[in-house]
Tab-separated table of C-alpha atoms and ligand atoms in Angstrom:
chain	number	residue	atom	x	y	z
J	1	UNK	CA	-15.102	40.729	-108.789
J	2	UNK	CA	-14.820	43.440	-111.479
J	3	UNK	CA	-18.008	45.446	-111.050
J	4	UNK	CA	-20.180	46.465	-108.128
J	5	UNK	CA	-23.335	48.499	-107.525
J	6	UNK	CA	-24.001	50.316	-104.255
J	7	UNK	CA	-26.702	52.458	-102.667
J	8	UNK	CA	-25.203	55.307	-100.686
J	9	UNK	CA	-27.587	57.013	-98.249
J	10	UNK	CA	-28.235	60.604	-97.292
J	11	UNK	CA	-27.247	61.633	-93.786
J	12	UNK	CA	-28.089	64.264	-91.179
J	13	UNK	CA	-24.920	65.724	-89.667
J	14	UNK	CA	-24.610	67.515	-86.315
J	15	UNK	CA	-27.941	66.233	-84.944
J	16	UNK	CA	-28.493	69.790	-83.701
J	17	UNK	CA	-26.118	70.045	-80.708
J	18	UNK	CA	-23.238	67.845	-81.984
J	19	UNK	CA	-21.539	70.125	-84.514
J	20	UNK	CA	-19.034	68.013	-86.505
J	21	UNK	CA	-19.260	65.088	-84.034
J	22	UNK	CA	-22.683	63.451	-84.500
J	23	UNK	CA	-24.548	62.181	-87.542
J	24	UNK	CA	-27.157	59.657	-88.642
J	25	UNK	CA	-27.940	57.814	-91.858
J	26	UNK	CA	-31.299	58.039	-93.647
J	27	UNK	CA	-33.183	55.245	-95.396
J	28	UNK	CA	-34.109	57.739	-98.135
J	29	UNK	CA	-32.918	59.382	-100.317
J	30	UNK	CA	-29.858	57.493	-101.572
J	31	UNK	CA	-27.482	57.684	-104.527
J	32	UNK	CA	-26.847	54.734	-106.830
J	33	UNK	CA	-23.272	54.108	-107.982
J	34	UNK	CA	-21.715	51.462	-110.218
J	35	UNK	CA	-17.973	50.973	-110.002
J	36	UNK	CA	-15.722	48.825	-112.228
J	37	UNK	CA	-12.030	48.058	-112.107
J	38	UNK	CA	-9.982	49.086	-115.130
J	39	UNK	CA	-6.338	48.330	-115.944
J	40	UNK	CA	-5.053	51.880	-116.326
J	41	UNK	CA	-4.536	53.748	-113.020
J	42	UNK	CA	-7.038	56.557	-113.681
J	43	UNK	CA	-10.646	57.444	-112.859
J	44	UNK	CA	-13.356	57.693	-115.519
J	45	UNK	CA	-16.639	59.298	-114.396
J	46	UNK	CA	-20.093	59.071	-115.992
J	47	UNK	CA	-22.899	61.179	-114.531
J	48	UNK	CA	-26.318	59.534	-114.847
J	49	UNK	CA	-28.331	62.449	-113.432
J	50	UNK	CA	-29.031	66.087	-114.290
J	51	UNK	CA	-26.830	67.791	-111.710
J	52	UNK	CA	-23.973	68.537	-114.139
J	53	UNK	CA	-21.276	67.691	-111.608
J	54	UNK	CA	-17.713	67.769	-112.973
J	55	UNK	CA	-16.439	64.616	-114.670
J	56	UNK	CA	-12.752	65.509	-114.193
J	57	UNK	CA	-11.626	63.219	-111.382
J	58	UNK	CA	-9.691	65.943	-109.499
J	59	UNK	CA	-12.816	68.143	-109.381
J	60	UNK	CA	-15.339	65.422	-108.546
J	61	UNK	CA	-15.978	64.318	-104.952
J	62	UNK	CA	-16.101	60.595	-105.831
J	63	UNK	CA	-13.193	61.140	-108.228
J	64	UNK	CA	-10.767	62.511	-105.617
J	65	UNK	CA	-11.695	59.680	-103.273
J	66	UNK	CA	-10.899	57.068	-105.924
J	67	UNK	CA	-7.645	58.855	-106.845
J	68	UNK	CA	-6.610	58.698	-103.182
J	69	UNK	CA	-7.353	54.945	-103.152
J	70	UNK	CA	-5.240	54.423	-106.309
J	71	UNK	CA	-2.383	56.357	-104.713
J	72	UNK	CA	-2.278	53.833	-101.868
J	73	UNK	CA	-2.197	50.733	-104.119
J	74	UNK	CA	1.046	48.919	-104.867
J	75	UNK	CA	-0.424	47.063	-107.851
J	76	UNK	CA	-1.987	49.992	-109.644
J	77	UNK	CA	-5.474	49.672	-111.126
J	78	UNK	CA	-8.045	52.303	-112.010
J	79	UNK	CA	-11.804	52.789	-111.696
J	80	UNK	CA	-14.721	53.609	-113.933
J	81	UNK	CA	-17.735	54.950	-112.051
J	82	UNK	CA	-21.320	55.726	-113.045
J	83	UNK	CA	-23.068	58.006	-110.557
J	84	UNK	CA	-26.816	58.472	-110.327
J	85	UNK	CA	-27.410	61.056	-107.644
J	86	UNK	CA	-30.797	61.368	-105.972
J	87	UNK	CA	-29.496	63.494	-103.107
J	88	UNK	CA	-29.408	67.020	-104.437
J	89	UNK	CA	-25.982	68.684	-104.079
J	90	UNK	CA	-26.116	71.518	-101.545
J	91	UNK	CA	-29.236	70.183	-99.825
J	92	UNK	CA	-27.651	69.654	-96.403
J	93	UNK	CA	-28.464	65.953	-96.292
J	94	UNK	CA	-24.994	64.687	-97.058
J	95	UNK	CA	-24.892	64.700	-100.843
J	96	UNK	CA	-21.098	65.001	-101.065
J	97	UNK	CA	-20.643	62.407	-98.306
J	98	UNK	CA	-22.859	59.939	-100.199
J	99	UNK	CA	-20.679	60.340	-103.310
J	100	UNK	CA	-17.471	60.070	-101.304
J	101	UNK	CA	-18.484	57.216	-99.009
J	102	UNK	CA	-20.201	55.236	-101.786
J	103	UNK	CA	-17.067	55.420	-103.952
J	104	UNK	CA	-14.754	54.474	-101.072
J	105	UNK	CA	-16.853	51.502	-99.919
J	106	UNK	CA	-17.390	50.228	-103.476
J	107	UNK	CA	-13.667	50.493	-104.265
J	108	UNK	CA	-12.750	48.596	-101.110
J	109	UNK	CA	-15.178	45.796	-102.033
J	110	UNK	CA	-13.750	45.509	-105.558
J	111	UNK	CA	-10.237	45.353	-104.134
J	112	UNK	CA	-11.179	42.456	-101.823
J	113	UNK	CA	-11.737	44.549	-98.654
J	114	UNK	CA	-8.054	45.267	-98.124
J	115	UNK	CA	-8.789	48.449	-96.142
J	116	UNK	CA	-10.292	48.793	-92.640
J	117	UNK	CA	-13.447	50.838	-91.964
J	118	UNK	CA	-11.290	53.642	-90.577
J	119	UNK	CA	-9.188	53.682	-93.757
J	120	UNK	CA	-12.342	53.770	-95.888
J	121	UNK	CA	-13.550	56.760	-93.814
J	122	UNK	CA	-10.154	58.456	-94.348
J	123	UNK	CA	-10.400	57.997	-98.129
J	124	UNK	CA	-13.957	59.335	-98.138
J	125	UNK	CA	-12.982	62.407	-96.102
J	126	UNK	CA	-10.851	63.533	-99.065
J	127	UNK	CA	-14.152	64.057	-100.885
J	128	UNK	CA	-15.526	66.186	-98.027
J	129	UNK	CA	-12.372	68.270	-98.129
J	130	UNK	CA	-12.969	68.981	-101.811
J	131	UNK	CA	-16.661	69.786	-101.226
J	132	UNK	CA	-16.449	71.989	-98.145
J	133	UNK	CA	-12.781	72.776	-97.618
J	134	UNK	CA	-12.646	70.806	-94.359
J	135	UNK	CA	-12.303	67.135	-93.478
J	136	UNK	CA	-15.248	66.252	-91.271
J	137	UNK	CA	-16.689	62.771	-90.738
J	138	UNK	CA	-20.132	63.442	-89.290
J	139	UNK	CA	-21.778	62.624	-92.644
J	140	UNK	CA	-19.171	60.127	-93.866
J	141	UNK	CA	-19.158	57.857	-90.780
J	142	UNK	CA	-22.918	57.249	-90.542
J	143	UNK	CA	-23.110	56.989	-94.354
J	144	UNK	CA	-20.616	54.111	-94.255
J	145	UNK	CA	-21.651	52.460	-90.979
J	146	UNK	CA	-25.390	53.219	-90.884
J	147	UNK	CA	-27.290	54.297	-87.769
J	148	UNK	CA	-25.999	57.065	-85.527
J	149	UNK	CA	-22.274	57.785	-85.218
J	150	UNK	CA	-20.288	59.741	-82.665
J	151	UNK	CA	-16.996	61.065	-84.035
J	152	UNK	CA	-15.060	61.618	-80.829
J	153	UNK	CA	-11.988	62.689	-82.804
J	154	UNK	CA	-10.743	62.796	-86.380
J	155	UNK	CA	-7.035	63.171	-85.447
J	156	UNK	CA	-6.665	60.313	-84.651
J	157	UNK	CA	-9.882	58.879	-86.047
J	158	UNK	CA	-12.138	57.624	-83.238
J	159	UNK	CA	-15.646	56.731	-84.387
J	160	UNK	CA	-18.187	55.251	-81.995
J	161	UNK	CA	-21.335	53.714	-83.520
J	162	UNK	CA	-24.351	54.368	-81.254
J	163	UNK	CA	-27.489	52.279	-81.004
J	164	UNK	CA	-30.749	54.181	-81.410
J	165	UNK	CA	-34.491	53.700	-81.111
J	166	UNK	CA	-36.447	53.134	-84.361
J	167	UNK	CA	-37.363	56.755	-84.926
J	168	UNK	CA	-39.001	58.364	-87.938
J	169	UNK	CA	-37.323	61.277	-89.658
J	170	UNK	CA	-39.064	64.054	-91.569
J	171	UNK	CA	-36.926	66.249	-93.795
J	172	UNK	CA	-37.789	69.447	-95.611
J	173	UNK	CA	-35.423	70.836	-98.208
J	174	UNK	CA	-36.336	74.421	-99.066
J	175	UNK	CA	-34.856	75.060	-102.509
J	176	UNK	CA	-32.446	77.808	-101.565
J	177	UNK	CA	-28.672	77.607	-101.732
J	178	UNK	CA	-26.566	77.473	-98.573
J	179	UNK	CA	-22.954	76.493	-99.252
J	180	UNK	CA	-21.337	74.518	-96.431
J	181	UNK	CA	-18.178	76.620	-96.747
J	182	UNK	CA	-20.231	79.838	-96.262
J	183	UNK	CA	-22.250	78.321	-93.425
J	184	UNK	CA	-18.961	77.491	-91.673
J	185	UNK	CA	-17.391	80.871	-92.286
J	186	UNK	CA	-20.150	82.822	-90.555
J	187	UNK	CA	-19.715	80.907	-87.283
J	188	UNK	CA	-18.225	82.627	-84.273
J	189	UNK	CA	-14.774	81.310	-83.390
J	190	UNK	CA	-15.271	81.770	-79.660
J	191	UNK	CA	-17.884	80.333	-77.350
J	192	UNK	CA	-19.026	81.566	-73.947
J	193	UNK	CA	-18.408	79.107	-71.138
J	194	UNK	CA	-22.101	79.151	-70.150
J	195	UNK	CA	-23.061	78.181	-73.732
J	196	UNK	CA	-20.406	75.440	-73.831
J	197	UNK	CA	-21.772	74.003	-70.577
J	198	UNK	CA	-25.320	73.939	-71.949
J	199	UNK	CA	-24.122	72.333	-75.189
J	200	UNK	CA	-22.114	69.645	-73.343
J	201	UNK	CA	-25.205	68.817	-71.311
J	202	UNK	CA	-27.250	68.467	-74.492
J	203	UNK	CA	-24.675	66.306	-76.295
J	204	UNK	CA	-24.330	64.002	-73.305
J	205	UNK	CA	-28.131	63.889	-72.986
J	206	UNK	CA	-28.599	63.094	-76.668
J	207	UNK	CA	-26.016	60.287	-76.671
J	208	UNK	CA	-27.496	58.841	-73.474
J	209	UNK	CA	-30.987	59.114	-74.957
J	210	UNK	CA	-29.898	57.109	-78.022
J	211	UNK	CA	-28.177	54.441	-75.930
J	212	UNK	CA	-31.050	54.101	-73.453
J	213	UNK	CA	-33.861	54.376	-76.026
J	214	UNK	CA	-35.150	57.352	-74.049
J	215	UNK	CA	-37.032	59.334	-76.686
J	216	UNK	CA	-38.074	62.112	-74.308
J	217	UNK	CA	-34.423	62.676	-73.355
J	218	UNK	CA	-33.517	62.695	-77.069
J	219	UNK	CA	-36.233	65.307	-77.654
J	220	UNK	CA	-35.161	67.714	-74.937
J	221	UNK	CA	-31.472	67.343	-75.817
J	222	UNK	CA	-32.082	68.456	-79.420
J	223	UNK	CA	-31.105	72.016	-78.550
J	224	UNK	CA	-28.202	74.017	-79.988
J	225	UNK	CA	-27.181	77.292	-78.349
J	226	UNK	CA	-23.988	77.776	-80.388
J	227	UNK	CA	-24.423	77.038	-84.107
J	228	UNK	CA	-28.171	77.211	-84.766
J	229	UNK	CA	-28.698	80.819	-83.619
J	230	UNK	CA	-26.168	81.927	-86.272
J	231	UNK	CA	-27.035	79.578	-89.129
J	232	UNK	CA	-30.824	79.623	-88.809
J	233	UNK	CA	-30.781	83.209	-90.121
J	234	UNK	CA	-29.899	81.719	-93.549
J	235	UNK	CA	-33.077	79.590	-93.603
J	236	UNK	CA	-36.376	81.448	-94.147
J	237	UNK	CA	-39.190	80.063	-91.984
J	238	UNK	CA	-36.810	78.177	-89.681
J	239	UNK	CA	-38.269	79.266	-86.323
J	240	UNK	CA	-41.848	78.812	-87.454
J	241	UNK	CA	-41.222	75.343	-88.908
J	242	UNK	CA	-39.448	74.211	-85.757
J	243	UNK	CA	-42.119	75.497	-83.401
J	244	UNK	CA	-45.055	74.146	-85.414
J	245	UNK	CA	-43.411	70.740	-85.963
J	246	UNK	CA	-43.006	70.354	-82.210
J	247	UNK	CA	-46.651	71.361	-81.727
J	248	UNK	CA	-47.510	68.616	-84.256
J	249	UNK	CA	-45.768	66.076	-82.013
J	250	UNK	CA	-42.143	65.951	-83.227
J	251	UNK	CA	-39.616	65.113	-80.506
J	252	UNK	CA	-37.383	67.869	-81.843
J	253	UNK	CA	-34.986	68.661	-84.632
J	254	UNK	CA	-33.260	71.521	-86.364
J	255	UNK	CA	-30.889	72.273	-89.225
J	256	UNK	CA	-29.669	69.198	-91.113
J	257	UNK	CA	-25.900	69.558	-91.444
J	258	UNK	CA	-25.167	73.071	-92.633
J	259	UNK	CA	-28.672	73.444	-94.121
J	260	UNK	CA	-30.805	74.534	-95.824
J	261	UNK	CA	-32.653	71.262	-95.072
J	262	UNK	CA	-34.283	70.831	-91.680
J	263	UNK	CA	-35.040	67.508	-89.989
J	264	UNK	CA	-37.435	66.438	-87.249
J	265	UNK	CA	-37.512	63.174	-85.289
J	266	UNK	CA	-40.798	61.523	-84.371
J	267	UNK	CA	-41.797	58.430	-82.404
J	268	UNK	CA	-44.207	57.078	-85.027
J	269	UNK	CA	-45.014	57.353	-88.709
J	270	UNK	CA	-48.317	59.213	-88.302
J	271	UNK	CA	-46.598	61.984	-86.357
J	272	UNK	CA	-43.810	62.122	-88.954
J	273	UNK	CA	-46.472	62.585	-91.670
J	274	UNK	CA	-48.244	65.301	-89.637
J	275	UNK	CA	-44.869	67.046	-89.272
J	276	UNK	CA	-44.400	66.842	-93.060
J	277	UNK	CA	-47.785	68.581	-93.549
J	278	UNK	CA	-46.661	71.421	-91.278
J	279	UNK	CA	-43.447	71.850	-93.254
J	280	UNK	CA	-45.372	71.855	-96.553
J	281	UNK	CA	-47.885	74.384	-95.218
J	282	UNK	CA	-45.186	76.836	-94.073
J	283	UNK	CA	-43.103	76.749	-97.273
J	284	UNK	CA	-46.149	76.859	-99.532
J	285	UNK	CA	-47.292	79.982	-97.692
J	286	UNK	CA	-43.826	81.592	-97.755
J	287	UNK	CA	-43.610	80.772	-101.472
J	288	UNK	CA	-40.355	78.800	-101.527
J	289	UNK	CA	-40.183	75.529	-103.496
J	290	UNK	CA	-39.335	72.508	-101.364
J	291	UNK	CA	-38.944	68.719	-101.220
J	292	UNK	CA	-39.922	66.605	-98.250
J	293	UNK	CA	-39.077	63.063	-97.142
J	294	UNK	CA	-40.638	60.924	-94.445
J	295	UNK	CA	-38.132	58.198	-93.705
J	296	UNK	CA	-36.376	56.212	-90.970
J	297	UNK	CA	-32.875	55.860	-89.569
J	298	UNK	CA	-30.913	53.654	-91.977
J	299	UNK	CA	-29.142	50.921	-90.001
J	300	UNK	CA	-26.935	49.564	-92.821
J	301	UNK	CA	-25.066	52.476	-94.388
J	302	UNK	CA	-23.674	52.044	-97.904
J	303	UNK	CA	-25.169	48.827	-99.244
J	304	UNK	CA	-23.868	46.543	-101.980
J	305	UNK	CA	-26.834	45.683	-104.176
J	306	UNK	CA	-25.164	43.714	-107.030
S	401	HSE	N1	-20.720	69.375	-89.595
S	401	HSE	C1	-20.781	69.966	-90.900
S	401	HSE	C2	-21.241	71.400	-90.767
S	401	HSE	C3	-21.717	69.189	-91.752
S	401	HSE	O1	-22.221	71.631	-90.054
S	401	HSE	O2	-20.631	72.297	-91.348
S	401	HSE	C4	-21.854	69.714	-93.135
S	401	HSE	O3	-22.754	68.871	-93.833
């Protein structure tokens, strides 16, 4: 095989209470990437979108991932990649992870699947490091594996795929810029024991809710007393959107990754659409441009399409 095409999905990291340790894949939006093997050990990048991302491999998220793959190969080859991004960079729905994970999975396929899933995650995390300054896998793991992932540890890597009910996901992306690196820098480095206890309860409740298909438990566990109170200040309309979405029937939700997107989970499609209307109403009134998606949890992760 010399050429491959993949769809690489958006993801919601943190899932409110699970900062850096929980994430889920989305059915929409997704990036489209075409990867070919070339003889020379280098990476050639073609952007097929309007985001003007760098084409120098060392400065491009997919590029650094592919360079790290080449470094590991005994019989050196190179890659040519065409990237058509539909997940807007900086949106908070795993744009950099989609580039990184898509490139890593596609490269592994072209090379005859010589690397394990954990190794593919490791390669992809090099892209996250370039994008946000830190290696975290809460977007990468669900992007590659699909569904909901628990990242118990990244040193050593310990990823636990979780089953989940078939929930609907509504996303709103207010068009403001929140850089992940900034959204990490403003966080407090110390946590009160009482807050840690509440957060542990919520994380355990959320994981149990996913495993037992208990949507009410999922809903009441979507609470974050550590990160959200700090980060939500960066997102205009956050409190109002959250409150009104719950009134419209959402189980719960919050900031998607480091924002500015917000996500809400719902039991059925009609509720997810009602939640979308609430989001549209709030941001139209505030006067901030936005995109919305009504989608589902993607069970497959990065998918080979050709
Ligand atoms: N867990 C990361 C953060 C995700 O919240 O900073 C970034 O997409």
